[in-house]
Structure formats: C-alpha cells, structure tokens
Amino acid sequence: MSTGAVGRAHPRLEGREKVTGTARYAVEYPVDGVTYGWAVPAAVVRGRITRVDTDEALASPGVLAVLHHGNAPRLAQGPERELWLLQEPAAHYRGQFVAVVVATSLEAAREGARLVRIDYDAGPHSTVLAADHPGLYKPEHVNPSYPTDTAEGDFDAGYAAAPVRVDVTYRTPAYHNNPMEPHATTAQWHDGRLVVHDSNQGPVAVQATLAELFELPQESVRVITEHVGGGFGSKGYTKAAVVLAALAARHVDRPVKLALTRQQLFGPIGYRTPTIQRVRLAADAHGRLTAICHDAISQTSTIREFAEQTAVYTRSMYAAPHRRTTHRLVRLDVPTPFWMRAPGECPGAYALESAMDELAIAVGVDPVELRIRNDAQVDPDQGEPFTSRNLVACLREGAQRFGWTGRDPTPRARRDGRWLIGTGVAGSSYPARARPSSAAATARPDGTFLVRIDATDIGTGARTALWQVAADALGVPPERVEIRIGDSDLPVAPLAGGSMGTASWSWAVIRACEALRGKLREGASPDTEVSAEADTTDEVGGQPTRPRYAYGAQFVEVRVDADTGEVRVNRLLGVFAAGRVVNPTTARSQLIGGMTMGLSMALHEEGLLDERYGDWVNHDLATYHITGCADVEAVEAYWLDERDDELNPAGVKGIGEIGIVGTAAAVASAVHHATGVRIRDLPIRLDKLIGVSGLA
Ligand code: MOS
C-alpha cells in the first residue's frame, strides 16, 4: 500500500537546520583540543623541492608543526599518485599541495603558511592544450570505462557523398567547480582509529582510500558526511583535504580541521578539462543525417590519467549509417581534470547540438524538426532499443510551452530598440544508471521506522527523496519514518554521482523495507525492534542492460545589445523526461540548477591560463565569472509524466546532470539567431561578438 509520498512536493527535511545555521558541515563540529591545518601549494609548475625552511613558520605564535615530504607520516603508495601527498620532494603542477601548517588557530595556521620557505629546481613545462600538441595520444578507455573510439559504416565515404555537410570545430575552456562549501575535513585519531567528518559525495570510497593510504583495516576508518554544501563531481572521489587533515592529525596527535580556501578550489580538486572538438555532420536534402563524426581532444596531468568521455554523447544521440567518434588526450604539467556536472556529456553536447543547429541552417530545416527527423528509438551505438526515449516529446512540449512555432529562422530578423532578439534550442541526454547498494530498515515498538543507508545528500534533496521512497515502501505515512544517511558505519552505498544516487539507493531502501514487511507479516513481533537488510548487488548486477537515458530539450530566448554585444537571457525553458519524479520541489531545483550552470558556461565561465606560470590567473569568484540573476529573467523546468518499469523499483532516471547538458548549445544558437554570429569557443563574451561582427 503506497501512501503516495513519492511524487509529492516536500521541502528538504533538513531545510530548517540549514537556513538557521544549525546543520553542521565538515569543519563545524565542536571538537575538544582541535587544531587548524592550512595547505601550502607548490609555487612552480614542475620541479624538485631542494629545501624547505620552516624556522620562521615554527617561530610564529600558535604554530605547532609544518608537515612536508621530509617529516610527514608515511603513506602507502596506492593507485592514486595524486593522493600520495607530502611523500616526495616533487611538484607535478603549480598549486599541488607540498606542505601543511598546523596551528592552534586558523589565523595562526594561515600566517605560518605564509612564512614557510620552499626552494625548487624548476624544469620546463607544457600547460597549453593544442590540437597539434606532440604529446597527443589515444587513451585505453575514457571515463568511466567507455571505448576510446568507435566506428560504424564508412564515415569518410558517407561524408564525401552527402549533399549537405557541416565541418566545425568548437572549443571549451577549463571550468572550475565552486561548491559553496569547499573541500573540508575534521580528522581525529582515537586509539589507532581514524574518524573524519568530511565533505564528499560518497563516504565509502573515502573510507577505502584512507584505509589503503594509512594501511588500516577498513573498519578502523569512519567517514561522517552528514551535510555537504555542493560537490558537482569535484567531491566524487577522495581528494587532498581529507588526506592532509588525517596526516596532520596523526603528526600533531590532535584533531585537525582543514578547509581549502576558495582560491585553492581552482586547481588540486580537479576541473572540467578544456576541449577542442571537431564535429562533422552530413545529411540528405531533407536533413536526415547520413554521417556523423566527433573528434575530441582534452588534457590530463602527468600523475593521473583522467580521459573525459567528450564524444560519447554523440554515439547514442542521433542516428546515421556512418558514424565515428574519437578521443585524444595529452598529459600536461597541470592539475588533473576531474568530474564536473555531466562530464563528457555537457561539453560534448555543446559541440554536437551546436553543430545540429548549424546543419539545420545549412539544410533549411527548423532545428526542432531536424532533431525529430533524426530521432532514434534504437540506440545507434548498442543496436538495441532504448528502455524509453522521449526526446521528441520533450522537444514538442518545449516548443509548445515556449511558443517556438512560426519562428523566422533568419538571423537578426527580430529587433527591439537596440536589442537583437534570438531563440535557440538543443536536445539533451544523460545515462540512467544504477549501482549496487545496501540498506537497512527497522520497525520500532512505538510504530515508527528507521531506515539507514550510507547515501550522501550533497544539497540535492536526496535525504528527503529516500524518506519518501521508504514511506511508500513501508506503507506508512512519512511522518513515522526516520532516515539516517551520510556515515560509513551505515549500510554500504554508492556515491552521489553520475545522476545515479536516487536510483541506486532507493532500490536498496525499497528492498530493505519489503524485507522488513515480510518479517512483520510472518509474525515477527515489534515488541522489540525488528530489522531487515537488503543488498542489491545480485539484482543490479544481473539486470538486462538495454540502453537507458534521461532526455531533455532546452529552449532559450536571448537579447543582444547591438552596440555593446551584451547578452541577456529573457527565458530559459527546459522539458525533461527522466522517469518518475520523487519530489517535485527538489527535482525542479536540480533541473533549474543544471540549466543555470549551463547558462553560466555559455556566457561567463572560463579558466584563463597564464602559460608562463602554468596556472589560472582567475582563481576566485571575483575574477572567475559565474552567472547571476541579472543574466536571466525566467528559468523554467517541466517534466513529462514518464513511466519506465525497466529501470529500477523507484522508476527514476536521475536528474542531477541532464539540466546542464544541452543548455550552452541552446544559448549559443540563440545568440547566433539574434546576431548572425556563431561563437564556437565558449564563453560568448561581448568582445568576441563585437570583434567578429562589428555589431555596433
Ligand atoms: Mo557528478 S559530475 O557525476 O558528481
């Protein structure tokens, strides 16, 4: 018996705590005898540390210790070289952490860090991604485990034979994740056991990595992650802050709080790789695609290979008999790029969906209609039907809500005073995955229930969604259910990432609740607590793997100042097909959040590299521009009532990433429609618009 909790709008369970400031984040727990760590970044791009002079720092009031490669506790050299911190006298990129100062106050630690003197032997470096970089190579696979290249049919022949062709190259810059809460940790050692309050997207992985690095049994490490102020992928894996805090706490034998500064988020935590993407599309005279090729180039560091799956989006989005995708990578003397909301899909869709707009113009077909004509109900990549694919329905409903019909495709056709008005559209897709999880459910004598799972709520509303799912699975009003998440002592669960948290966790929660109800039906008496656990490893692993994706369509209206090139967005509207929506309030927030981030990518965000120093010049929120309310007047998200029973017991597809996917392409196409200028290297800055077109 469902109580109808799923599908009902509900504010976040912890909303009151968050707005009143009582929700505790990683470095906000009161801890007796706590000390403060401050990370010291390398000042050269590539080099060897020849001397660390800590005298002045150690003489500074309150400073307890300066850890560096010469004195830090030893770590096992695990598979992640990047986390083997303070173990060797080497700097692999500028900004890599090479020392930590520990002091009795945050201010003293900061001052101590200023006083540490480090000398280096610096070598030559290469930090700029280029299409002709001599170091380009073909990685063995791309994130997380996709084939590097794919080919079907004969692209070259198909392309050469087609009457309509588009051959365009797009560039995207480095993008930096900036969660409100930085990467932050409170680390404590108690009798050889390490306890960390850490800001991350999955305590299980952090627990495993710390156990490996510090050579501890897994059960000797506890990771508590109750509230997280955003992650976007940057906290999807163990990062430097938690390792440094644990090292420091062990060294000074006191608890240590360590939070990265805003500036330090521009570097060692990972960023979205810059890309250079060549897209070639060929079509018949009706706009039906005959050949598609997407060649993507991106970068990684010298100490870890992160190969972003930029062109993977193109493999399954639109059909054509001749298709090819490739990825090439170059190792540069830079921080390792990492996940950022829809890694691969987002920059890849910017290129492909922009190219589709260019094709629509070349062939003279409306861009909504062009996408409908090239829809595929069978996955072009896997050759199997999608479990459900409602891209066309999203495009149609979006077009209707937006008022797309009757659009004059001529660029610069609409003007309102000095504003040039234009509209643009893009399709979107994102994989609907799930991973094995476990969960436990307990019936208490007072008629309430406790559901426990090591899920992570990084601000998405995951805690609330699981609570709703659990209530329906138990068949009781949600008020009688308590949900506990965010602690590695709870049943093992996968990370909040890849838009698969809710799908994975709810699967285990539902199974645990079902098992508990079974026990109660069979007469287990709740005079005392009755508990049941579930583990979905076999069920998820044994699932048939028909291709499954969420879909969406974004529509944008922009106005561009004909004199200054300023871009303002009148309206940003998305329609999504993402399976069942558990909580409309938090779902809407995810979708408009993703779209807002895509708008930010289109118009503002850009890591500007200074080649001489191998570092980004803009590394704070004053100089790294992000979108603000003044950029856009309306952001609207809608979704279809989509039922797909093949996905998972909750019927969800995931909504964390689909919102960002096509948004930048829709904005860029709208700017083209308004001005006649196609900007193929993001962001769309006014100087580029003026420079190219002489708009004024
Ligand atoms: Mo998301 S970039 O998979 O955390």
XYZ file of C-alpha atoms and ligand atoms in Angstrom:
700
model
C 0.000 0.000 0.000
C 1.572 3.207 -1.131
C 0.869 6.249 0.966
C 1.554 8.441 -2.017
C 4.630 10.076 -0.556
C 6.544 9.604 -3.807
C 5.614 12.302 -6.275
C 4.524 14.773 -3.616
C 6.326 18.087 -3.201
C 8.090 18.327 0.137
C 10.705 20.736 1.442
C 14.071 19.310 2.444
C 13.906 17.527 5.792
C 16.986 19.416 6.956
C 15.861 22.708 5.442
C 15.191 24.396 8.763
C 18.569 23.333 10.136
C 20.271 24.658 7.049
C 18.616 28.050 6.991
C 19.051 28.541 10.722
C 22.705 27.559 10.584
C 22.434 24.559 12.881
C 23.153 21.975 10.185
C 26.783 21.011 10.703
C 29.208 20.814 7.832
C 32.571 19.052 7.918
C 34.564 21.630 9.879
C 31.693 22.885 12.016
C 31.563 20.117 14.612
C 32.798 21.186 18.035
C 35.911 19.156 18.872
C 37.951 19.345 22.069
C 41.554 20.367 21.595
C 41.100 20.995 17.919
C 43.852 22.495 15.769
C 43.796 24.006 12.298
C 45.596 22.992 9.138
C 46.484 25.256 6.229
C 47.641 23.706 2.963
C 50.683 25.162 1.197
C 50.637 24.984 -2.612
C 53.662 24.494 -4.866
C 54.890 27.712 -6.430
C 56.398 26.137 -9.528
C 54.822 24.172 -12.346
C 57.207 21.291 -12.435
C 60.193 20.835 -10.283
C 62.004 19.339 -7.386
C 61.928 20.728 -3.888
C 65.509 21.411 -2.842
C 64.921 22.938 0.564
C 62.066 23.551 2.994
C 62.806 26.237 5.560
C 60.306 26.057 8.387
C 62.182 28.077 11.022
C 60.242 31.275 10.649
C 56.912 29.484 10.447
C 57.611 27.396 13.545
C 58.608 30.523 15.457
C 55.298 32.155 14.651
C 52.797 32.221 17.565
C 50.467 29.241 17.680
C 52.190 27.195 15.003
C 52.557 23.582 16.114
C 54.081 21.917 13.097
C 54.935 22.192 9.440
C 54.497 18.925 7.585
C 56.282 18.305 4.309
C 57.894 15.417 2.441
C 60.777 15.385 4.899
C 58.759 14.756 8.056
C 55.160 13.800 7.228
C 53.838 10.383 8.291
C 54.395 7.824 5.560
C 51.585 6.763 3.268
C 51.277 3.566 1.280
C 51.676 4.260 -2.398
C 48.205 3.344 -3.568
C 46.969 3.500 -7.111
C 46.300 7.231 -6.824
C 49.594 9.010 -7.092
C 47.747 12.261 -6.644
C 46.844 11.350 -3.067
C 50.371 10.315 -2.158
C 50.776 13.718 -0.579
C 53.855 15.102 1.211
C 55.769 11.920 0.383
C 58.275 13.068 -2.242
C 60.263 16.235 -2.981
C 58.464 16.832 -6.257
C 55.943 19.281 -7.625
C 53.939 17.939 -10.552
C 51.935 21.084 -11.152
C 51.622 24.536 -9.711
C 49.201 24.527 -6.809
C 49.867 20.920 -5.804
C 49.974 20.739 -2.023
C 53.531 20.303 -0.795
C 53.230 21.241 2.879
C 50.692 21.763 5.655
C 50.962 24.109 8.594
C 49.151 23.131 11.799
C 48.408 25.750 14.444
C 46.158 26.436 17.389
C 44.026 28.868 15.397
C 43.051 29.264 11.781
C 44.739 32.656 11.648
C 47.981 31.296 13.074
C 47.969 28.452 10.546
C 47.470 30.883 7.707
C 50.260 33.135 8.903
C 52.512 30.110 9.371
C 51.842 29.026 5.797
C 52.933 32.443 4.583
C 56.237 32.027 6.398
C 57.206 28.618 5.027
C 60.058 28.989 2.522
C 60.397 26.368 -0.179
C 63.128 26.323 -2.827
C 62.727 24.424 -6.060
C 64.713 23.311 -9.062
C 62.177 24.129 -11.715
C 62.065 22.392 -15.082
C 60.467 23.352 -18.372
C 56.741 22.845 -18.644
C 53.897 22.385 -21.073
C 50.491 23.546 -19.937
C 48.530 24.582 -23.020
C 46.164 22.238 -24.829
C 46.573 22.389 -28.597
C 45.183 20.322 -31.467
C 48.737 19.755 -32.722
C 50.384 19.064 -29.371
C 53.130 16.473 -29.972
C 52.104 14.625 -26.812
C 48.614 13.674 -28.013
C 47.850 10.003 -27.533
C 44.945 7.592 -27.536
C 43.957 6.543 -24.004
C 42.914 2.940 -23.430
C 39.401 3.942 -22.499
C 37.532 7.064 -21.498
C 35.755 7.876 -18.247
C 34.465 5.768 -16.674
C 35.129 2.787 -18.996
C 33.857 3.596 -22.462
C 35.759 2.557 -25.607
C 38.052 5.370 -26.716
C 36.998 5.317 -30.363
C 34.004 3.898 -32.198
C 33.259 3.490 -35.892
C 30.356 2.131 -37.859
C 29.850 2.204 -41.618
C 32.331 4.297 -43.594
C 32.321 7.845 -42.338
C 34.697 9.283 -44.918
C 32.766 7.865 -47.865
C 29.387 8.727 -46.359
C 30.501 12.249 -45.617
C 32.008 12.820 -49.060
C 28.865 11.602 -50.817
C 26.359 13.771 -48.929
C 24.713 16.861 -50.452
C 24.827 18.862 -47.187
C 27.868 18.966 -44.912
C 28.931 20.789 -41.787
C 32.547 20.715 -40.596
C 33.026 22.803 -37.472
C 35.404 22.958 -34.522
C 34.303 24.068 -31.074
C 36.429 24.923 -28.081
C 35.543 24.958 -24.430
C 37.850 26.313 -21.725
C 38.667 24.876 -18.303
C 35.756 25.136 -15.871
C 36.141 25.146 -12.108
C 33.778 23.573 -9.623
C 32.885 26.005 -6.892
C 30.634 24.357 -4.334
C 29.604 26.782 -1.574
C 31.344 24.557 0.946
C 34.950 23.922 -0.052
C 36.631 20.551 0.338
C 36.932 20.354 4.104
C 37.689 17.809 6.815
C 37.896 17.410 10.560
C 40.251 14.490 11.269
C 40.693 12.730 14.603
C 42.706 9.687 15.600
C 41.462 7.640 18.573
C 43.492 4.573 19.544
C 44.621 3.921 16.007
C 41.165 4.529 14.572
C 40.718 7.416 12.165
C 37.447 9.351 12.273
C 36.845 12.092 9.739
C 33.973 14.481 9.245
C 34.500 15.090 5.561
C 32.771 16.891 2.729
C 32.460 14.400 -0.114
C 29.977 12.686 -2.422
C 30.489 9.156 -1.142
C 31.922 8.198 2.277
C 32.540 4.565 1.256
C 35.188 5.465 -1.304
C 36.835 7.917 1.074
C 36.903 5.267 3.780
C 38.507 2.746 1.416
C 41.136 5.173 0.161
C 42.111 6.345 3.637
C 42.365 2.739 4.816
C 44.655 1.978 1.904
C 46.851 5.063 2.309
C 47.221 4.707 6.075
C 47.383 0.898 5.915
C 44.442 0.364 8.221
C 41.646 -2.185 8.148
C 38.591 -0.582 6.584
C 36.658 -0.768 9.859
C 39.334 1.384 11.503
C 38.278 4.332 9.374
C 34.957 6.113 9.839
C 33.794 8.813 7.459
C 30.873 11.005 8.526
C 29.300 13.129 5.833
C 26.030 14.400 7.154
C 25.646 17.629 5.218
C 27.546 18.659 2.113
C 27.458 22.134 0.609
C 27.654 21.019 -3.015
C 30.070 18.909 -4.978
C 29.137 18.799 -8.679
C 31.582 15.938 -9.148
C 34.590 17.576 -7.526
C 33.962 15.654 -4.304
C 33.148 12.424 -6.086
C 36.357 10.841 -5.018
C 38.845 11.180 -2.156
C 40.651 14.476 -2.501
C 43.651 16.187 -0.932
C 41.956 17.914 2.023
C 40.978 14.741 3.837
C 44.383 13.134 3.335
C 46.216 16.241 4.517
C 43.975 16.579 7.580
C 44.500 12.927 8.524
C 48.274 13.231 8.060
C 48.380 16.391 10.132
C 46.214 14.971 12.920
C 48.439 11.951 13.175
C 51.568 14.102 13.195
C 50.463 16.516 15.930
C 48.399 13.870 17.752
C 45.452 16.230 17.995
C 42.283 16.715 15.977
C 42.779 18.883 12.895
C 40.304 20.915 10.888
C 41.382 21.683 7.358
C 39.310 23.513 4.755
C 40.595 24.529 1.357
C 40.357 28.203 0.533
C 38.235 29.404 -2.354
C 41.452 30.041 -4.306
C 42.618 26.501 -3.686
C 39.500 25.128 -5.347
C 40.989 26.341 -8.627
C 43.486 23.543 -9.027
C 44.075 20.449 -6.940
C 40.401 19.438 -6.668
C 40.025 18.898 -10.404
C 38.282 20.962 -13.052
C 36.481 20.306 -16.300
C 39.133 19.782 -18.956
C 39.334 22.239 -21.816
C 38.265 20.621 -25.082
C 38.835 21.010 -28.787
C 36.071 19.264 -30.672
C 35.711 18.819 -34.399
C 32.240 17.769 -35.461
C 31.353 16.772 -38.995
C 27.758 16.140 -39.964
C 26.391 15.141 -43.344
C 22.749 14.950 -44.311
C 20.444 14.411 -47.250
C 18.392 17.268 -48.625
C 15.682 16.648 -46.002
C 18.124 16.918 -43.129
C 18.333 13.205 -42.407
C 21.806 12.527 -41.073
C 23.925 10.186 -43.175
C 27.316 10.643 -41.482
C 28.405 11.839 -38.035
C 31.965 12.259 -36.785
C 33.046 13.729 -33.464
C 36.773 14.026 -32.705
C 37.533 15.257 -29.195
C 40.803 16.424 -27.693
C 41.288 17.049 -23.986
C 44.012 17.066 -21.359
C 45.142 15.263 -18.269
C 48.007 15.645 -15.815
C 51.356 13.883 -15.591
C 50.384 11.963 -12.453
C 46.963 10.635 -13.264
C 45.065 9.850 -16.414
C 41.599 11.323 -16.492
C 40.216 10.886 -20.003
C 36.920 12.704 -20.312
C 34.279 10.991 -22.458
C 33.572 14.103 -24.536
C 32.318 12.401 -27.705
C 30.352 9.611 -26.024
C 27.175 11.720 -26.137
C 27.320 11.643 -29.926
C 27.343 7.834 -30.051
C 23.746 7.415 -28.950
C 22.020 10.730 -29.566
C 21.168 10.775 -33.278
C 21.161 8.005 -35.857
C 23.144 7.812 -39.111
C 24.526 4.917 -41.151
C 28.105 6.210 -40.996
C 29.450 7.226 -37.620
C 32.794 7.728 -35.942
C 33.950 9.119 -32.599
C 37.496 9.538 -31.282
C 39.194 10.806 -28.130
C 42.771 12.010 -27.886
C 44.490 13.149 -24.736
C 47.679 14.947 -23.798
C 49.498 14.869 -20.498
C 50.304 18.414 -19.419
C 52.010 19.868 -16.338
C 48.656 20.810 -14.874
C 46.341 19.626 -12.098
C 44.357 16.535 -13.017
C 40.983 17.349 -14.525
C 38.046 15.568 -12.962
C 34.294 15.281 -12.936
C 32.148 18.356 -13.230
C 28.378 18.082 -13.665
C 27.797 15.841 -16.715
C 31.470 15.257 -17.502
C 31.706 14.445 -21.213
C 28.016 14.823 -21.986
C 27.995 18.525 -21.213
C 30.870 19.789 -23.408
C 30.134 17.053 -25.960
C 26.520 18.140 -26.271
C 27.593 21.745 -26.607
C 29.506 20.724 -29.735
C 27.039 18.240 -31.242
C 23.888 20.238 -30.521
C 25.537 23.406 -31.846
C 26.543 21.534 -34.994
C 22.937 20.328 -35.344
C 21.877 23.978 -35.313
C 24.429 24.754 -37.998
C 23.146 21.801 -40.026
C 19.544 22.972 -39.615
C 20.534 26.279 -41.171
C 22.579 24.634 -43.931
C 19.716 22.363 -44.935
C 16.917 24.850 -44.300
C 15.009 22.768 -41.742
C 13.722 24.052 -38.415
C 16.120 22.930 -35.641
C 13.328 21.285 -33.612
C 12.115 19.444 -36.700
C 15.679 18.449 -37.628
C 16.091 16.695 -34.288
C 12.725 14.978 -34.606
C 13.682 13.692 -38.068
C 16.877 12.227 -36.662
C 15.419 10.626 -33.564
C 16.382 7.025 -32.872
C 14.331 4.569 -30.861
C 17.108 2.001 -31.241
C 20.426 3.033 -29.713
C 22.742 3.643 -32.689
C 25.692 2.621 -30.519
C 24.397 -0.565 -28.888
C 21.934 -1.588 -31.599
C 19.240 -2.235 -29.004
C 16.011 -0.352 -28.305
C 16.138 2.214 -25.514
C 14.026 1.334 -22.477
C 12.274 4.635 -23.133
C 13.273 7.650 -25.176
C 11.073 10.684 -25.075
C 13.328 13.278 -26.682
C 10.715 14.042 -29.319
C 8.018 14.538 -26.686
C 10.329 16.921 -24.802
C 11.008 18.881 -27.988
C 7.301 19.068 -28.832
C 6.158 20.054 -25.366
C 9.004 22.548 -25.057
C 8.226 24.100 -28.430
C 4.602 24.480 -27.418
C 5.302 25.957 -23.985
C 7.987 28.252 -25.346
C 5.990 29.445 -28.332
C 8.506 28.224 -30.885
C 6.060 27.635 -33.734
C 6.278 30.154 -36.535
C 9.858 31.158 -35.687
C 11.537 33.055 -38.516
C 14.929 31.340 -38.864
C 16.587 34.414 -40.379
C 19.337 35.764 -38.124
C 18.952 39.374 -36.978
C 15.322 39.387 -38.011
C 13.922 40.486 -34.641
C 14.873 43.726 -33.014
C 13.550 45.654 -30.062
C 15.227 49.032 -29.951
C 18.924 48.386 -29.604
C 18.346 44.744 -28.626
C 18.665 41.980 -31.194
C 16.397 39.077 -30.213
C 17.019 35.422 -30.988
C 15.877 31.958 -29.965
C 17.694 28.659 -29.798
C 17.048 25.043 -28.924
C 19.073 21.954 -28.065
C 18.450 18.328 -27.200
C 19.925 16.636 -24.138
C 20.503 13.166 -22.858
C 22.190 11.603 -19.868
C 22.636 7.919 -18.972
C 20.233 6.459 -16.381
C 22.500 4.226 -14.355
C 22.263 2.418 -11.043
C 24.860 0.738 -8.877
C 24.575 -1.939 -6.198
C 23.699 -0.675 -2.751
C 22.654 -1.955 0.635
C 20.236 -0.532 3.193
C 18.565 -1.497 6.461
C 15.071 -0.905 7.806
C 13.941 -1.243 11.414
C 10.439 -1.338 12.934
C 10.280 0.079 16.436
C 7.774 -0.828 19.123
C 6.305 2.693 19.050
C 5.157 2.229 15.464
C 7.928 4.282 13.890
C 10.552 3.080 11.458
C 14.229 3.779 10.981
C 15.849 3.442 7.562
C 19.623 3.509 7.357
C 21.861 3.806 4.313
C 25.238 5.427 3.655
C 23.794 7.702 0.985
C 25.044 11.283 0.607
C 22.926 14.391 0.301
C 25.177 16.939 -1.377
C 22.400 19.507 -1.342
C 20.163 17.759 -3.849
C 17.401 16.663 -1.507
C 18.473 13.008 -1.565
C 17.701 12.541 2.134
C 14.132 13.725 1.606
C 13.632 11.661 -1.551
C 14.757 8.461 0.185
C 12.470 9.223 3.110
C 9.539 9.494 0.709
C 10.524 6.291 -1.067
C 10.883 4.467 2.267
C 7.452 5.610 3.483
C 5.759 4.245 0.381
C 7.753 1.016 0.530
C 6.774 0.562 4.178
C 3.201 1.621 3.504
C 3.163 4.142 6.333
C 2.857 7.920 6.480
C 6.295 9.500 6.073
C 5.984 11.179 9.480
C 6.529 7.731 11.008
C 9.804 7.209 9.148
C 13.226 8.393 10.216
C 16.028 8.294 7.653
C 19.706 8.220 8.538
C 22.395 8.738 5.891
C 25.955 10.013 5.460
C 28.094 7.773 7.662
C 30.363 4.900 6.670
C 29.096 2.977 9.702
C 25.731 2.693 7.905
C 24.992 0.044 5.243
C 27.328 0.438 2.255
C 26.010 2.541 -0.620
C 27.460 4.101 -3.760
C 28.356 7.728 -4.268
C 26.166 10.681 -5.136
C 27.357 10.986 -8.724
C 26.559 10.159 -12.294
C 22.910 11.080 -11.570
C 22.518 7.604 -10.124
C 22.242 8.216 -6.405
C 18.479 8.077 -6.063
C 18.151 5.147 -8.485
C 20.775 3.101 -6.631
C 19.867 3.979 -3.047
C 16.100 3.793 -3.435
C 16.492 0.321 -4.924
C 18.142 -0.922 -1.727
C 15.802 1.069 0.517
C 12.748 -0.443 -1.180
C 14.154 -3.966 -0.918
C 15.041 -3.494 2.770
C 11.568 -2.142 3.525
C 9.974 -5.029 1.639
C 12.074 -7.497 3.602
C 11.045 -5.855 6.851
C 7.362 -6.000 5.919
C 7.831 -9.660 5.074
C 9.234 -10.321 8.532
C 6.391 -8.451 10.185
C 3.808 -10.298 8.076
C 5.348 -13.580 9.109
C 4.722 -12.682 12.696
C 7.891 -11.019 13.877
C 6.715 -9.006 16.811
C 7.702 -5.371 17.079
C 7.657 -5.593 20.875
C 11.334 -5.190 20.390
C 12.983 -3.725 17.318
C 12.712 -5.802 14.153
C 15.274 -5.174 11.432
C 15.862 -6.293 7.871
C 18.683 -5.572 5.470
C 18.959 -5.714 1.719
C 21.828 -5.749 -0.729
C 21.058 -5.228 -4.404
C 24.409 -6.443 -5.734
C 22.975 -9.543 -7.410
C 19.825 -7.854 -8.611
C 21.546 -4.803 -10.109
C 24.385 -6.893 -11.499
C 22.016 -9.361 -13.110
C 19.868 -6.707 -14.722
C 19.428 -6.798 -18.519
C 21.275 -3.849 -19.888
C 19.099 -2.263 -22.524
C 20.270 1.288 -23.135
C 18.624 3.751 -20.776
C 18.825 7.521 -20.756
C 17.047 10.588 -19.497
C 16.207 13.153 -22.188
C 15.517 16.818 -22.342
C 15.137 19.838 -24.575
C 16.208 23.358 -23.680
C 14.755 26.461 -25.303
C 16.314 29.892 -24.922
C 15.434 33.438 -25.881
C 18.263 35.957 -25.713
C 18.644 39.597 -26.436
C 21.971 41.032 -27.513
C 22.785 44.699 -27.266
C 23.677 45.715 -30.825
C 26.044 48.395 -29.538
C 27.886 46.603 -26.751
C 27.394 42.915 -27.504
C 25.984 42.311 -24.014
C 23.888 39.167 -23.850
C 20.818 38.877 -21.637
C 18.593 35.845 -21.457
C 14.884 36.577 -21.497
C 13.857 32.993 -20.973
C 15.436 29.628 -20.371
C 12.971 26.743 -20.562
C 13.614 23.023 -20.276
C 11.377 20.000 -20.612
C 12.696 16.684 -19.350
C 11.814 13.014 -19.489
C 13.586 11.451 -16.543
C 11.314 8.704 -15.315
C 9.366 9.165 -12.112
C 9.924 12.379 -10.189
C 10.092 11.603 -6.472
C 9.891 15.146 -5.129
C 8.835 17.968 -7.482
C 10.334 20.647 -5.205
C 13.854 19.286 -5.121
C 13.663 17.919 -8.677
C 12.844 21.340 -10.036
C 15.759 22.742 -8.089
C 18.124 20.186 -9.641
C 16.874 20.865 -13.164
C 16.964 24.654 -12.995
C 20.303 24.397 -11.188
C 21.730 22.390 -14.066
C 20.319 24.808 -16.627
C 21.717 27.774 -14.706
C 25.143 26.146 -14.689
C 24.834 25.658 -18.476
C 23.944 29.312 -18.866
C 26.996 30.186 -16.807
C 29.132 28.019 -19.078
C 27.715 29.677 -22.183
C 28.238 33.264 -21.105
C 30.849 33.514 -18.366
C 32.915 30.674 -17.019
C 36.465 30.304 -18.220
C 39.725 29.358 -16.556
C 42.307 31.682 -18.076
C 45.733 30.083 -18.113
C 48.956 32.053 -17.841
C 51.367 29.928 -19.810
C 54.425 31.352 -18.036
C 53.239 30.204 -14.630
C 51.163 27.236 -15.733
C 48.290 28.355 -13.578
C 44.932 30.028 -13.885
C 45.054 33.762 -13.478
C 41.475 33.948 -12.309
C 41.126 31.863 -9.207
C 38.427 33.382 -7.084
C 34.816 34.368 -7.597
C 35.752 37.986 -8.271
C 37.687 37.050 -11.392
C 36.178 33.709 -12.391
C 32.802 34.937 -13.528
C 29.661 32.933 -12.936
C 26.153 33.715 -13.982
C 23.910 35.857 -11.786
C 20.273 36.820 -11.578
C 20.814 39.824 -13.846
C 21.654 37.497 -16.741
C 18.276 35.815 -16.970
C 14.681 36.780 -16.381
C 12.966 33.391 -16.249
C 14.206 29.849 -15.766
C 11.504 27.215 -16.134
C 11.749 23.456 -15.840
C 8.999 20.979 -16.709
C 8.911 17.232 -16.970
C 6.849 14.602 -18.680
C 4.965 12.006 -16.698
C 7.262 9.215 -17.812
C 6.826 5.632 -16.612
C 9.637 3.212 -17.389
C 9.352 -0.046 -15.458
C 12.633 -1.446 -16.748
C 14.824 0.950 -14.810
C 14.699 0.215 -11.099
C 11.992 -0.235 -8.444
C 11.536 3.518 -7.964
C 11.320 4.116 -11.722
C 13.731 7.056 -11.625
C 16.293 8.044 -14.231
C 18.299 10.676 -12.380
C 18.029 14.438 -12.685
C 21.279 15.881 -11.355
C 23.016 16.331 -14.673
C 20.518 16.323 -17.548
C 19.685 20.004 -16.945
C 23.126 21.280 -17.886
C 23.682 19.054 -20.906
C 22.244 20.971 -23.867
C 21.884 24.385 -22.297
C 25.079 26.047 -23.560
C 24.322 24.948 -27.123
C 20.805 26.376 -26.895
C 22.191 29.706 -25.644
C 24.905 29.823 -28.315
C 22.370 29.046 -31.039
C 20.048 31.749 -29.741
C 22.916 34.246 -29.833
C 23.602 33.229 -33.421
C 19.940 33.656 -34.288
C 19.927 37.104 -32.704
C 23.172 38.378 -34.211
C 24.186 36.177 -37.126
C 27.455 35.500 -35.285
C 28.379 31.922 -34.411
C 30.740 31.815 -31.461
C 32.450 28.430 -31.419
C 34.709 28.996 -28.454
C 32.940 29.461 -25.141
C 32.227 31.622 -23.311
C 30.256 34.011 -25.541
C 31.902 37.197 -24.384
C 30.835 40.553 -25.702
C 34.319 41.283 -27.024
C 34.076 38.211 -29.240
C 30.672 39.279 -30.552
C 31.841 42.790 -31.295
C 35.174 41.638 -32.621
C 33.718 39.169 -35.076
C 30.717 41.013 -36.377
C 31.352 44.635 -35.741
C 27.868 44.623 -34.329
C 27.940 48.251 -33.420
Mo 28.560 14.165 -10.965
S 29.909 15.153 -12.150
O 28.730 12.572 -11.611
O 29.139 14.152 -9.371
